[in-house]
Amino acid sequence: MKEILFIEPVLKERIWGGTRLKEYGYDLPSDQTGECWAISAHPHGDCVIRNGTYSGCTLSSLWNNHRELFGLTGGSEFPLLIKIIDAKNDLSVQVHPDDAYAAEHENGASGKTECWYVLDCKEDAAIVIGHNAKTKEEAERLIREGRFRELIREIPVHKGDFFQIEPGVLHSIKGGTVILETQQNSDITYRVYDYDRLQNGKKRELHTEQSIAVLKCPFRPTVGKPVTYRVGAATVKHLITCPYYSVEHITLSGTALMPAGKVFQNLSVIGGEGAIDGTKIRKGDHFIVPAEYGAFELSGALEIIRSSPCELMVK
Ligand code: ZN
């Protein structure tokens, strides 16, 4: 019988972070806590299992030594990374490489496709997704001349919004926004513009050449077609399936028997409380339902983001 793996998050201080991750029940290292690496086997924040047979083991060690838990035979690294991000202030405007560019220029690392579910945001909050340049030449000119205000495409954002960010797409989470991010397991970010902010008296490094190299022009938004279906008392909203992951939003009031999966599933409780197969869960809990665990019962009043890897991503 496989066990559900409850994950101990890793919290990260960031110059743009705040204190809102307290709302998820975490002890914060400081009043500038920007990221909760909720389900991660990345060396920059390798989460530890907090229950059962594997209590105290890192997620990367389970991936390396107990692959039967995941239902994927290929892949040298655990494929996904789940974060909650509290942007008290604006994050830098950035862009990520795709797999091919990262493999060639970043020591064989993965590229980064990511997606955002907006957990909360202030009134009239905005985010940056994409840019206004029609050609690479125009984008390059605006970047080199520092005309970022003309370049970046800023749009309003609301609680419950969902965005898919492909490699090569300029993006920035702006202040007053809390999001749950599902992404490829990668930490490669090219900073295009940092609002001319100072950290310890200095501007943070920009990665202008890499950014220009990977920026896709013109920008085209990825338009998802959310499909909603019912499982028992749960409403499941399918948000995206891309070559790397599938992501769903689950709202439950009552009981639902969720079907078994051939591969593992990441679940993050983003609201409410309840139970999974009789074990109590509440807002801020993150856990992995192993491959071939079988059907599992969710009960209570819960809001959950669920993700699973796509087979395609395992090389
Ligand atoms: Zn990003």
PDB file of C-alpha atoms and ligand atoms in Angstrom:
ATOM      1  CA  MET A   1       0.000   0.000   0.000  1.00  0.00           C
ATOM      2  CA  LYS A   2       1.501   3.317  -1.067  1.00  0.00           C
ATOM      3  CA  GLU A   3       1.292   6.310   1.283  1.00  0.00           C
ATOM      4  CA  ILE A   4       0.417   9.890   0.512  1.00  0.00           C
ATOM      5  CA  LEU A   5       3.588  11.984   0.789  1.00  0.00           C
ATOM      6  CA  PHE A   6       3.106  15.182   2.787  1.00  0.00           C
ATOM      7  CA  ILE A   7       5.729  17.761   1.889  1.00  0.00           C
ATOM      8  CA  GLU A   8       7.507  20.288   4.123  1.00  0.00           C
ATOM      9  CA  PRO A   9       7.825  23.518   2.119  1.00  0.00           C
ATOM     10  CA  VAL A  10      11.041  25.540   1.788  1.00  0.00           C
ATOM     11  CA  LEU A  11      10.556  29.286   2.316  1.00  0.00           C
ATOM     12  CA  LYS A  12      12.670  31.854   0.499  1.00  0.00           C
ATOM     13  CA  GLU A  13      13.375  35.499   1.284  1.00  0.00           C
ATOM     14  CA  ARG A  14      13.137  37.864  -1.673  1.00  0.00           C
ATOM     15  CA  ILE A  15      13.576  41.640  -1.928  1.00  0.00           C
ATOM     16  CA  TRP A  16      10.023  41.903  -3.258  1.00  0.00           C
ATOM     17  CA  GLY A  17       8.478  39.493  -0.711  1.00  0.00           C
ATOM     18  CA  GLY A  18       6.098  40.145   2.177  1.00  0.00           C
ATOM     19  CA  THR A  19       4.269  38.371   5.000  1.00  0.00           C
ATOM     20  CA  ARG A  20       1.191  36.951   3.316  1.00  0.00           C
ATOM     21  CA  LEU A  21       2.531  33.385   3.233  1.00  0.00           C
ATOM     22  CA  LYS A  22       1.606  33.385   6.950  1.00  0.00           C
ATOM     23  CA  GLU A  23      -1.985  32.968   5.754  1.00  0.00           C
ATOM     24  CA  TYR A  24      -0.970  29.472   4.608  1.00  0.00           C
ATOM     25  CA  GLY A  25       0.238  28.525   8.097  1.00  0.00           C
ATOM     26  CA  TYR A  26       3.989  28.837   7.494  1.00  0.00           C
ATOM     27  CA  ASP A  27       6.636  30.237   9.853  1.00  0.00           C
ATOM     28  CA  LEU A  28       8.319  32.958   7.855  1.00  0.00           C
ATOM     29  CA  PRO A  29      12.077  33.588   7.968  1.00  0.00           C
ATOM     30  CA  SER A  30      11.486  37.353   7.661  1.00  0.00           C
ATOM     31  CA  ASP A  31       9.037  40.066   6.633  1.00  0.00           C
ATOM     32  CA  GLN A  32      10.393  39.758   3.098  1.00  0.00           C
ATOM     33  CA  THR A  33       9.369  36.185   2.396  1.00  0.00           C
ATOM     34  CA  GLY A  34       8.616  35.874  -1.283  1.00  0.00           C
ATOM     35  CA  GLU A  35       8.418  32.203  -2.163  1.00  0.00           C
ATOM     36  CA  CYS A  36       7.219  28.954  -0.699  1.00  0.00           C
ATOM     37  CA  TRP A  37       8.758  26.087  -2.640  1.00  0.00           C
ATOM     38  CA  ALA A  38       5.888  23.794  -1.845  1.00  0.00           C
ATOM     39  CA  ILE A  39       6.727  20.685  -3.864  1.00  0.00           C
ATOM     40  CA  SER A  40      10.306  20.793  -5.054  1.00  0.00           C
ATOM     41  CA  ALA A  41      13.214  18.422  -5.597  1.00  0.00           C
ATOM     42  CA  HIS A  42      15.400  21.202  -7.001  1.00  0.00           C
ATOM     43  CA  PRO A  43      18.863  21.501  -5.392  1.00  0.00           C
ATOM     44  CA  HIS A  44      18.073  25.150  -4.533  1.00  0.00           C
ATOM     45  CA  GLY A  45      15.216  23.954  -2.300  1.00  0.00           C
ATOM     46  CA  ASP A  46      14.817  20.201  -1.930  1.00  0.00           C
ATOM     47  CA  CYS A  47      11.682  19.548   0.150  1.00  0.00           C
ATOM     48  CA  VAL A  48      11.557  16.916   2.874  1.00  0.00           C
ATOM     49  CA  ILE A  49       8.737  14.384   3.416  1.00  0.00           C
ATOM     50  CA  ARG A  50       7.100  14.947   6.791  1.00  0.00           C
ATOM     51  CA  ASN A  51       5.185  11.700   7.394  1.00  0.00           C
ATOM     52  CA  GLY A  52       5.211   7.929   7.193  1.00  0.00           C
ATOM     53  CA  THR A  53       7.801   5.513   5.852  1.00  0.00           C
ATOM     54  CA  TYR A  54       9.817   8.218   4.098  1.00  0.00           C
ATOM     55  CA  SER A  55       9.661  10.839   6.856  1.00  0.00           C
ATOM     56  CA  GLY A  56      12.802  12.995   6.705  1.00  0.00           C
ATOM     57  CA  CYS A  57      13.738  11.938   3.147  1.00  0.00           C
ATOM     58  CA  THR A  58      14.178  14.594   0.484  1.00  0.00           C
ATOM     59  CA  LEU A  59      11.929  14.500  -2.547  1.00  0.00           C
ATOM     60  CA  SER A  60      15.002  14.172  -4.796  1.00  0.00           C
ATOM     61  CA  SER A  61      16.134  11.064  -2.899  1.00  0.00           C
ATOM     62  CA  LEU A  62      12.710   9.472  -3.399  1.00  0.00           C
ATOM     63  CA  TRP A  63      12.853  10.330  -7.092  1.00  0.00           C
ATOM     64  CA  ASN A  64      16.303   8.740  -7.335  1.00  0.00           C
ATOM     65  CA  ASN A  65      15.669   5.646  -5.206  1.00  0.00           C
ATOM     66  CA  HIS A  66      11.924   4.969  -5.230  1.00  0.00           C
ATOM     67  CA  ARG A  67      10.844   5.711  -8.748  1.00  0.00           C
ATOM     68  CA  GLU A  68       7.875   3.343  -8.348  1.00  0.00           C
ATOM     69  CA  LEU A  69       6.170   6.134  -6.372  1.00  0.00           C
ATOM     70  CA  PHE A  70       6.047   8.367  -9.441  1.00  0.00           C
ATOM     71  CA  GLY A  71       5.055   6.121 -12.323  1.00  0.00           C
ATOM     72  CA  LEU A  72       7.656   7.610 -14.667  1.00  0.00           C
ATOM     73  CA  THR A  73      10.706   5.612 -15.664  1.00  0.00           C
ATOM     74  CA  GLY A  74      12.633   8.246 -17.603  1.00  0.00           C
ATOM     75  CA  GLY A  75      13.913  11.670 -16.576  1.00  0.00           C
ATOM     76  CA  SER A  76      16.977  12.394 -14.490  1.00  0.00           C
ATOM     77  CA  GLU A  77      15.132  14.915 -12.279  1.00  0.00           C
ATOM     78  CA  PHE A  78      11.743  15.231 -10.639  1.00  0.00           C
ATOM     79  CA  PRO A  79       9.922  17.075 -13.413  1.00  0.00           C
ATOM     80  CA  LEU A  80       7.822  19.757 -11.694  1.00  0.00           C
ATOM     81  CA  LEU A  81       8.155  22.535  -9.140  1.00  0.00           C
ATOM     82  CA  ILE A  82       5.190  24.033  -7.273  1.00  0.00           C
ATOM     83  CA  LYS A  83       5.522  27.413  -5.576  1.00  0.00           C
ATOM     84  CA  ILE A  84       3.347  29.929  -3.816  1.00  0.00           C
ATOM     85  CA  ILE A  85       4.608  33.448  -4.458  1.00  0.00           C
ATOM     86  CA  ASP A  86       3.787  36.509  -2.365  1.00  0.00           C
ATOM     87  CA  ALA A  87       4.701  39.559  -4.409  1.00  0.00           C
ATOM     88  CA  LYS A  88       4.411  42.490  -2.023  1.00  0.00           C
ATOM     89  CA  ASN A  89       6.371  44.481  -4.577  1.00  0.00           C
ATOM     90  CA  ASP A  90       6.977  43.999  -8.285  1.00  0.00           C
ATOM     91  CA  LEU A  91       9.181  41.109  -9.410  1.00  0.00           C
ATOM     92  CA  SER A  92      11.689  41.884 -12.132  1.00  0.00           C
ATOM     93  CA  VAL A  93      10.537  41.594 -15.728  1.00  0.00           C
ATOM     94  CA  GLN A  94      11.967  38.305 -16.917  1.00  0.00           C
ATOM     95  CA  VAL A  95      11.986  35.620 -19.555  1.00  0.00           C
ATOM     96  CA  HIS A  96      12.927  31.928 -19.506  1.00  0.00           C
ATOM     97  CA  PRO A  97      14.669  29.799 -22.139  1.00  0.00           C
ATOM     98  CA  ASP A  98      13.153  26.698 -23.701  1.00  0.00           C
ATOM     99  CA  ASP A  99      14.685  23.232 -23.278  1.00  0.00           C
ATOM    100  CA  ALA A 100      16.865  23.491 -26.385  1.00  0.00           C
ATOM    101  CA  TYR A 101      18.437  26.844 -25.395  1.00  0.00           C
ATOM    102  CA  ALA A 102      18.907  25.809 -21.746  1.00  0.00           C
ATOM    103  CA  ALA A 103      20.491  22.488 -22.734  1.00  0.00           C
ATOM    104  CA  GLU A 104      22.999  24.297 -24.928  1.00  0.00           C
ATOM    105  CA  HIS A 105      23.741  27.363 -22.791  1.00  0.00           C
ATOM    106  CA  GLU A 106      22.948  26.307 -19.199  1.00  0.00           C
ATOM    107  CA  ASN A 107      24.887  23.088 -18.693  1.00  0.00           C
ATOM    108  CA  GLY A 108      22.121  20.799 -19.893  1.00  0.00           C
ATOM    109  CA  ALA A 109      19.467  22.316 -17.600  1.00  0.00           C
ATOM    110  CA  SER A 110      15.752  22.255 -18.450  1.00  0.00           C
ATOM    111  CA  GLY A 111      14.004  25.247 -19.898  1.00  0.00           C
ATOM    112  CA  LYS A 112      11.039  26.689 -18.095  1.00  0.00           C
ATOM    113  CA  THR A 113       7.382  26.703 -18.965  1.00  0.00           C
ATOM    114  CA  GLU A 114       5.287  27.925 -16.051  1.00  0.00           C
ATOM    115  CA  CYS A 115       1.707  28.792 -15.208  1.00  0.00           C
ATOM    116  CA  TRP A 116       0.048  30.978 -12.606  1.00  0.00           C
ATOM    117  CA  TYR A 117      -3.160  30.591 -10.675  1.00  0.00           C
ATOM    118  CA  VAL A 118      -3.957  33.899  -8.965  1.00  0.00           C
ATOM    119  CA  LEU A 119      -4.771  33.111  -5.322  1.00  0.00           C
ATOM    120  CA  ASP A 120      -5.389  36.710  -4.343  1.00  0.00           C
ATOM    121  CA  CYS A 121      -4.597  40.215  -5.464  1.00  0.00           C
ATOM    122  CA  LYS A 122      -5.309  43.785  -4.499  1.00  0.00           C
ATOM    123  CA  GLU A 123      -7.912  45.793  -6.321  1.00  0.00           C
ATOM    124  CA  ASP A 124      -6.610  47.156  -9.661  1.00  0.00           C
ATOM    125  CA  ALA A 125      -3.627  44.786  -9.587  1.00  0.00           C
ATOM    126  CA  ALA A 126      -1.778  44.182 -12.857  1.00  0.00           C
ATOM    127  CA  ILE A 127       0.743  41.746 -14.258  1.00  0.00           C
ATOM    128  CA  VAL A 128       3.130  41.795 -17.181  1.00  0.00           C
ATOM    129  CA  ILE A 129       2.680  39.133 -19.836  1.00  0.00           C
ATOM    130  CA  GLY A 130       4.167  39.647 -23.278  1.00  0.00           C
ATOM    131  CA  HIS A 131       5.402  42.741 -25.048  1.00  0.00           C
ATOM    132  CA  ASN A 132       4.327  45.224 -27.683  1.00  0.00           C
ATOM    133  CA  ALA A 133       7.214  44.879 -30.156  1.00  0.00           C
ATOM    134  CA  LYS A 134       6.248  43.536 -33.568  1.00  0.00           C
ATOM    135  CA  THR A 135       9.666  42.218 -34.496  1.00  0.00           C
ATOM    136  CA  LYS A 136      12.815  40.983 -32.761  1.00  0.00           C
ATOM    137  CA  GLU A 137      14.639  44.074 -34.069  1.00  0.00           C
ATOM    138  CA  GLU A 138      12.114  46.388 -32.448  1.00  0.00           C
ATOM    139  CA  ALA A 139      12.255  44.446 -29.152  1.00  0.00           C
ATOM    140  CA  GLU A 140      16.041  44.519 -29.169  1.00  0.00           C
ATOM    141  CA  ARG A 141      16.087  48.272 -29.838  1.00  0.00           C
ATOM    142  CA  LEU A 142      13.651  49.008 -27.005  1.00  0.00           C
ATOM    143  CA  ILE A 143      15.636  46.815 -24.587  1.00  0.00           C
ATOM    144  CA  ARG A 144      19.020  48.295 -25.522  1.00  0.00           C
ATOM    145  CA  GLU A 145      17.646  51.837 -25.289  1.00  0.00           C
ATOM    146  CA  GLY A 146      16.035  51.071 -21.910  1.00  0.00           C
ATOM    147  CA  ARG A 147      12.539  51.881 -23.214  1.00  0.00           C
ATOM    148  CA  PHE A 148      10.922  49.184 -21.085  1.00  0.00           C
ATOM    149  CA  ARG A 149       7.704  51.103 -20.449  1.00  0.00           C
ATOM    150  CA  GLU A 150       7.007  51.007 -24.188  1.00  0.00           C
ATOM    151  CA  LEU A 151       8.038  47.380 -24.466  1.00  0.00           C
ATOM    152  CA  ILE A 152       6.101  45.632 -21.725  1.00  0.00           C
ATOM    153  CA  ARG A 153       2.457  44.588 -22.014  1.00  0.00           C
ATOM    154  CA  GLU A 154       0.663  45.068 -18.714  1.00  0.00           C
ATOM    155  CA  ILE A 155      -2.816  43.661 -18.135  1.00  0.00           C
ATOM    156  CA  PRO A 156      -5.257  43.724 -15.204  1.00  0.00           C
ATOM    157  CA  VAL A 157      -5.421  40.650 -12.992  1.00  0.00           C
ATOM    158  CA  HIS A 158      -8.117  39.194 -10.741  1.00  0.00           C
ATOM    159  CA  LYS A 159      -8.370  36.467  -8.130  1.00  0.00           C
ATOM    160  CA  GLY A 160      -8.909  33.116  -9.859  1.00  0.00           C
ATOM    161  CA  ASP A 161      -7.246  34.138 -13.139  1.00  0.00           C
ATOM    162  CA  PHE A 162      -4.978  31.599 -14.788  1.00  0.00           C
ATOM    163  CA  PHE A 163      -2.057  32.262 -17.136  1.00  0.00           C
ATOM    164  CA  GLN A 164       0.232  29.946 -19.069  1.00  0.00           C
ATOM    165  CA  ILE A 165       3.721  31.420 -19.619  1.00  0.00           C
ATOM    166  CA  GLU A 166       5.642  29.763 -22.419  1.00  0.00           C
ATOM    167  CA  PRO A 167       9.436  30.063 -22.761  1.00  0.00           C
ATOM    168  CA  GLY A 168      10.374  33.301 -24.521  1.00  0.00           C
ATOM    169  CA  VAL A 169       7.393  35.202 -23.071  1.00  0.00           C
ATOM    170  CA  LEU A 170       8.231  38.333 -21.100  1.00  0.00           C
ATOM    171  CA  HIS A 171       6.524  38.319 -17.679  1.00  0.00           C
ATOM    172  CA  SER A 172       6.431  39.855 -14.242  1.00  0.00           C
ATOM    173  CA  ILE A 173       4.244  39.402 -11.192  1.00  0.00           C
ATOM    174  CA  LYS A 174       3.429  42.854  -9.872  1.00  0.00           C
ATOM    175  CA  GLY A 175       3.022  43.971  -6.282  1.00  0.00           C
ATOM    176  CA  GLY A 176      -0.071  42.979  -4.320  1.00  0.00           C
ATOM    177  CA  THR A 177      -0.473  39.560  -5.929  1.00  0.00           C
ATOM    178  CA  VAL A 178      -0.268  36.053  -4.463  1.00  0.00           C
ATOM    179  CA  ILE A 179      -0.062  33.212  -6.963  1.00  0.00           C
ATOM    180  CA  LEU A 180       0.417  29.482  -7.108  1.00  0.00           C
ATOM    181  CA  GLU A 181       2.929  28.598  -9.774  1.00  0.00           C
ATOM    182  CA  THR A 182       3.265  25.215 -11.453  1.00  0.00           C
ATOM    183  CA  GLN A 183       6.413  25.001 -13.524  1.00  0.00           C
ATOM    184  CA  GLN A 184       9.077  22.820 -15.021  1.00  0.00           C
ATOM    185  CA  ASN A 185      11.767  21.999 -12.492  1.00  0.00           C
ATOM    186  CA  SER A 186      14.131  24.781 -13.484  1.00  0.00           C
ATOM    187  CA  ASP A 187      15.581  27.856 -11.835  1.00  0.00           C
ATOM    188  CA  ILE A 188      16.861  29.595 -14.956  1.00  0.00           C
ATOM    189  CA  THR A 189      15.630  33.162 -15.255  1.00  0.00           C
ATOM    190  CA  TYR A 190      16.885  35.949 -17.483  1.00  0.00           C
ATOM    191  CA  ARG A 191      16.189  39.335 -15.954  1.00  0.00           C
ATOM    192  CA  VAL A 192      15.264  41.891 -18.599  1.00  0.00           C
ATOM    193  CA  TYR A 193      14.356  44.898 -16.439  1.00  0.00           C
ATOM    194  CA  ASP A 194      14.322  45.469 -12.685  1.00  0.00           C
ATOM    195  CA  TYR A 195      12.551  48.853 -12.456  1.00  0.00           C
ATOM    196  CA  ASP A 196      15.995  50.375 -11.738  1.00  0.00           C
ATOM    197  CA  ARG A 197      15.754  49.174  -8.130  1.00  0.00           C
ATOM    198  CA  LEU A 198      18.734  48.956  -5.804  1.00  0.00           C
ATOM    199  CA  GLN A 199      19.638  46.007  -3.569  1.00  0.00           C
ATOM    200  CA  ASN A 200      22.373  46.836  -1.032  1.00  0.00           C
ATOM    201  CA  GLY A 201      23.045  49.973  -3.039  1.00  0.00           C
ATOM    202  CA  LYS A 202      23.439  48.153  -6.354  1.00  0.00           C
ATOM    203  CA  LYS A 203      21.209  47.258  -9.237  1.00  0.00           C
ATOM    204  CA  ARG A 204      20.670  43.535  -9.697  1.00  0.00           C
ATOM    205  CA  GLU A 205      22.315  42.002 -12.737  1.00  0.00           C
ATOM    206  CA  LEU A 206      20.393  42.061 -16.027  1.00  0.00           C
ATOM    207  CA  HIS A 207      20.782  39.282 -18.594  1.00  0.00           C
ATOM    208  CA  THR A 208      20.276  41.400 -21.673  1.00  0.00           C
ATOM    209  CA  GLU A 209      21.977  39.214 -24.283  1.00  0.00           C
ATOM    210  CA  GLN A 210      20.319  35.968 -23.190  1.00  0.00           C
ATOM    211  CA  SER A 211      16.954  37.744 -22.919  1.00  0.00           C
ATOM    212  CA  ILE A 212      17.145  39.069 -26.463  1.00  0.00           C
ATOM    213  CA  ALA A 213      18.249  35.634 -27.687  1.00  0.00           C
ATOM    214  CA  VAL A 214      15.258  33.788 -26.210  1.00  0.00           C
ATOM    215  CA  LEU A 215      12.520  36.447 -26.510  1.00  0.00           C
ATOM    216  CA  LYS A 216       9.715  35.360 -28.848  1.00  0.00           C
ATOM    217  CA  CYS A 217       8.463  38.025 -31.259  1.00  0.00           C
ATOM    218  CA  PRO A 218       5.749  38.990 -31.775  1.00  0.00           C
ATOM    219  CA  PHE A 219       4.074  37.950 -28.517  1.00  0.00           C
ATOM    220  CA  ARG A 220       1.056  35.667 -28.835  1.00  0.00           C
ATOM    221  CA  PRO A 221      -0.913  34.787 -25.705  1.00  0.00           C
ATOM    222  CA  THR A 222      -1.624  31.132 -24.946  1.00  0.00           C
ATOM    223  CA  VAL A 223      -5.376  30.901 -24.700  1.00  0.00           C
ATOM    224  CA  GLY A 224      -6.577  28.026 -22.549  1.00  0.00           C
ATOM    225  CA  LYS A 225     -10.011  26.491 -22.911  1.00  0.00           C
ATOM    226  CA  PRO A 226     -10.997  25.576 -19.360  1.00  0.00           C
ATOM    227  CA  VAL A 227     -13.301  22.558 -19.154  1.00  0.00           C
ATOM    228  CA  THR A 228     -15.277  21.917 -15.996  1.00  0.00           C
ATOM    229  CA  TYR A 229     -16.534  18.516 -14.832  1.00  0.00           C
ATOM    230  CA  ARG A 230     -17.963  16.995 -11.657  1.00  0.00           C
ATOM    231  CA  VAL A 231     -16.572  14.191  -9.494  1.00  0.00           C
ATOM    232  CA  GLY A 232     -18.935  13.496  -6.600  1.00  0.00           C
ATOM    233  CA  ALA A 233     -19.312  16.767  -4.713  1.00  0.00           C
ATOM    234  CA  ALA A 234     -16.234  18.260  -6.419  1.00  0.00           C
ATOM    235  CA  THR A 235     -16.174  20.687  -9.308  1.00  0.00           C
ATOM    236  CA  VAL A 236     -12.969  20.176 -11.268  1.00  0.00           C
ATOM    237  CA  LYS A 237     -11.859  22.900 -13.643  1.00  0.00           C
ATOM    238  CA  HIS A 238      -9.209  21.714 -16.064  1.00  0.00           C
ATOM    239  CA  LEU A 239      -6.955  24.736 -16.657  1.00  0.00           C
ATOM    240  CA  ILE A 240      -4.224  23.557 -19.005  1.00  0.00           C
ATOM    241  CA  THR A 241      -2.496  20.591 -20.540  1.00  0.00           C
ATOM    242  CA  CYS A 242       0.835  21.366 -22.178  1.00  0.00           C
ATOM    243  CA  PRO A 243       3.792  19.113 -23.036  1.00  0.00           C
ATOM    244  CA  TYR A 244       5.002  19.413 -19.432  1.00  0.00           C
ATOM    245  CA  TYR A 245       2.006  19.314 -17.102  1.00  0.00           C
ATOM    246  CA  SER A 246      -1.736  19.280 -16.622  1.00  0.00           C
ATOM    247  CA  VAL A 247      -3.222  21.606 -14.009  1.00  0.00           C
ATOM    248  CA  GLU A 248      -6.695  21.590 -12.482  1.00  0.00           C
ATOM    249  CA  HIS A 249      -8.581  23.612  -9.911  1.00  0.00           C
ATOM    250  CA  ILE A 250     -10.806  21.592  -7.560  1.00  0.00           C
ATOM    251  CA  THR A 251     -13.585  23.022  -5.403  1.00  0.00           C
ATOM    252  CA  LEU A 252     -15.205  20.623  -2.974  1.00  0.00           C
ATOM    253  CA  SER A 253     -18.071  20.851  -0.566  1.00  0.00           C
ATOM    254  CA  GLY A 254     -18.824  17.328   0.633  1.00  0.00           C
ATOM    255  CA  THR A 255     -17.135  14.133  -0.524  1.00  0.00           C
ATOM    256  CA  ALA A 256     -15.530  13.034  -3.781  1.00  0.00           C
ATOM    257  CA  LEU A 257     -13.811   9.794  -4.752  1.00  0.00           C
ATOM    258  CA  MET A 258     -11.044  10.913  -7.084  1.00  0.00           C
ATOM    259  CA  PRO A 259      -9.955   8.308  -9.637  1.00  0.00           C
ATOM    260  CA  ALA A 260      -6.544   6.622  -9.558  1.00  0.00           C
ATOM    261  CA  GLY A 261      -3.701   7.970 -11.656  1.00  0.00           C
ATOM    262  CA  LYS A 262      -0.959   6.108 -13.536  1.00  0.00           C
ATOM    263  CA  VAL A 263       1.474   8.897 -12.657  1.00  0.00           C
ATOM    264  CA  PHE A 264       1.833  10.861  -9.422  1.00  0.00           C
ATOM    265  CA  GLN A 265      -0.319  13.912  -8.656  1.00  0.00           C
ATOM    266  CA  ASN A 266       0.669  17.068  -6.766  1.00  0.00           C
ATOM    267  CA  LEU A 267      -2.079  18.544  -4.611  1.00  0.00           C
ATOM    268  CA  SER A 268      -1.918  21.944  -2.919  1.00  0.00           C
ATOM    269  CA  VAL A 269      -4.687  23.015  -0.576  1.00  0.00           C
ATOM    270  CA  ILE A 270      -5.279  26.687  -1.299  1.00  0.00           C
ATOM    271  CA  GLY A 271      -8.382  27.114   0.847  1.00  0.00           C
ATOM    272  CA  GLY A 272     -10.542  25.472   3.484  1.00  0.00           C
ATOM    273  CA  GLU A 273     -10.057  22.264   5.396  1.00  0.00           C
ATOM    274  CA  GLY A 274     -11.061  18.646   5.176  1.00  0.00           C
ATOM    275  CA  ALA A 275      -9.448  15.251   4.790  1.00  0.00           C
ATOM    276  CA  ILE A 276      -7.834  12.924   2.286  1.00  0.00           C
ATOM    277  CA  ASP A 277      -8.608   9.263   3.047  1.00  0.00           C
ATOM    278  CA  GLY A 278      -9.289  10.292   6.644  1.00  0.00           C
ATOM    279  CA  THR A 279      -6.077  12.325   7.158  1.00  0.00           C
ATOM    280  CA  LYS A 280      -6.800  15.970   7.988  1.00  0.00           C
ATOM    281  CA  ILE A 281      -5.697  18.576   5.486  1.00  0.00           C
ATOM    282  CA  ARG A 282      -5.992  22.346   5.450  1.00  0.00           C
ATOM    283  CA  LYS A 283      -4.997  25.458   3.557  1.00  0.00           C
ATOM    284  CA  GLY A 284      -1.227  25.498   3.009  1.00  0.00           C
ATOM    285  CA  ASP A 285      -0.791  21.696   2.923  1.00  0.00           C
ATOM    286  CA  HIS A 286       0.937  20.172  -0.081  1.00  0.00           C
ATOM    287  CA  PHE A 287       1.173  16.487  -0.826  1.00  0.00           C
ATOM    288  CA  ILE A 288       1.870  13.954  -3.531  1.00  0.00           C
ATOM    289  CA  VAL A 289      -0.517  11.114  -4.282  1.00  0.00           C
ATOM    290  CA  PRO A 290       1.812   8.406  -5.626  1.00  0.00           C
ATOM    291  CA  ALA A 291       1.314   6.631  -8.938  1.00  0.00           C
ATOM    292  CA  GLU A 292      -0.996   3.609  -8.707  1.00  0.00           C
ATOM    293  CA  TYR A 293      -2.107   4.690  -5.221  1.00  0.00           C
ATOM    294  CA  GLY A 294      -5.647   3.959  -6.282  1.00  0.00           C
ATOM    295  CA  ALA A 295      -8.697   6.112  -5.936  1.00  0.00           C
ATOM    296  CA  PHE A 296      -8.661   8.542  -2.999  1.00  0.00           C
ATOM    297  CA  GLU A 297     -11.406  10.233  -1.082  1.00  0.00           C
ATOM    298  CA  LEU A 298     -11.441  13.964  -0.501  1.00  0.00           C
ATOM    299  CA  SER A 299     -13.909  15.353   1.999  1.00  0.00           C
ATOM    300  CA  GLY A 300     -14.695  18.697   3.559  1.00  0.00           C
ATOM    301  CA  ALA A 301     -14.810  22.228   2.225  1.00  0.00           C
ATOM    302  CA  LEU A 302     -11.667  22.480   0.141  1.00  0.00           C
ATOM    303  CA  GLU A 303     -10.086  24.391  -2.678  1.00  0.00           C
ATOM    304  CA  ILE A 304      -7.156  22.568  -4.292  1.00  0.00           C
ATOM    305  CA  ILE A 305      -4.769  22.985  -7.209  1.00  0.00           C
ATOM    306  CA  ARG A 306      -3.792  19.630  -8.655  1.00  0.00           C
ATOM    307  CA  SER A 307      -1.067  18.986 -11.210  1.00  0.00           C
ATOM    308  CA  SER A 308       0.482  15.967 -12.828  1.00  0.00           C
ATOM    309  CA  PRO A 309       3.334  15.602 -15.296  1.00  0.00           C
ATOM    310  CA  CYS A 310       2.789  14.776 -18.926  1.00  0.00           C
ATOM    311  CA  GLU A 311       4.523  11.649 -20.132  1.00  0.00           C
ATOM    312  CA  LEU A 312       5.981  13.630 -23.006  1.00  0.00           C
ATOM    313  CA  MET A 313       8.269  15.603 -20.749  1.00  0.00           C
ATOM    314  CA  VAL A 314      10.316  12.632 -19.678  1.00  0.00           C
ATOM    315  CA  LYS A 315      13.207  12.347 -22.099  1.00  0.00           C
TER     316      LYS A 315
HETATM  317 ZN    ZN B   1       9.027  33.103 -14.547  1.00  0.00          ZN
END
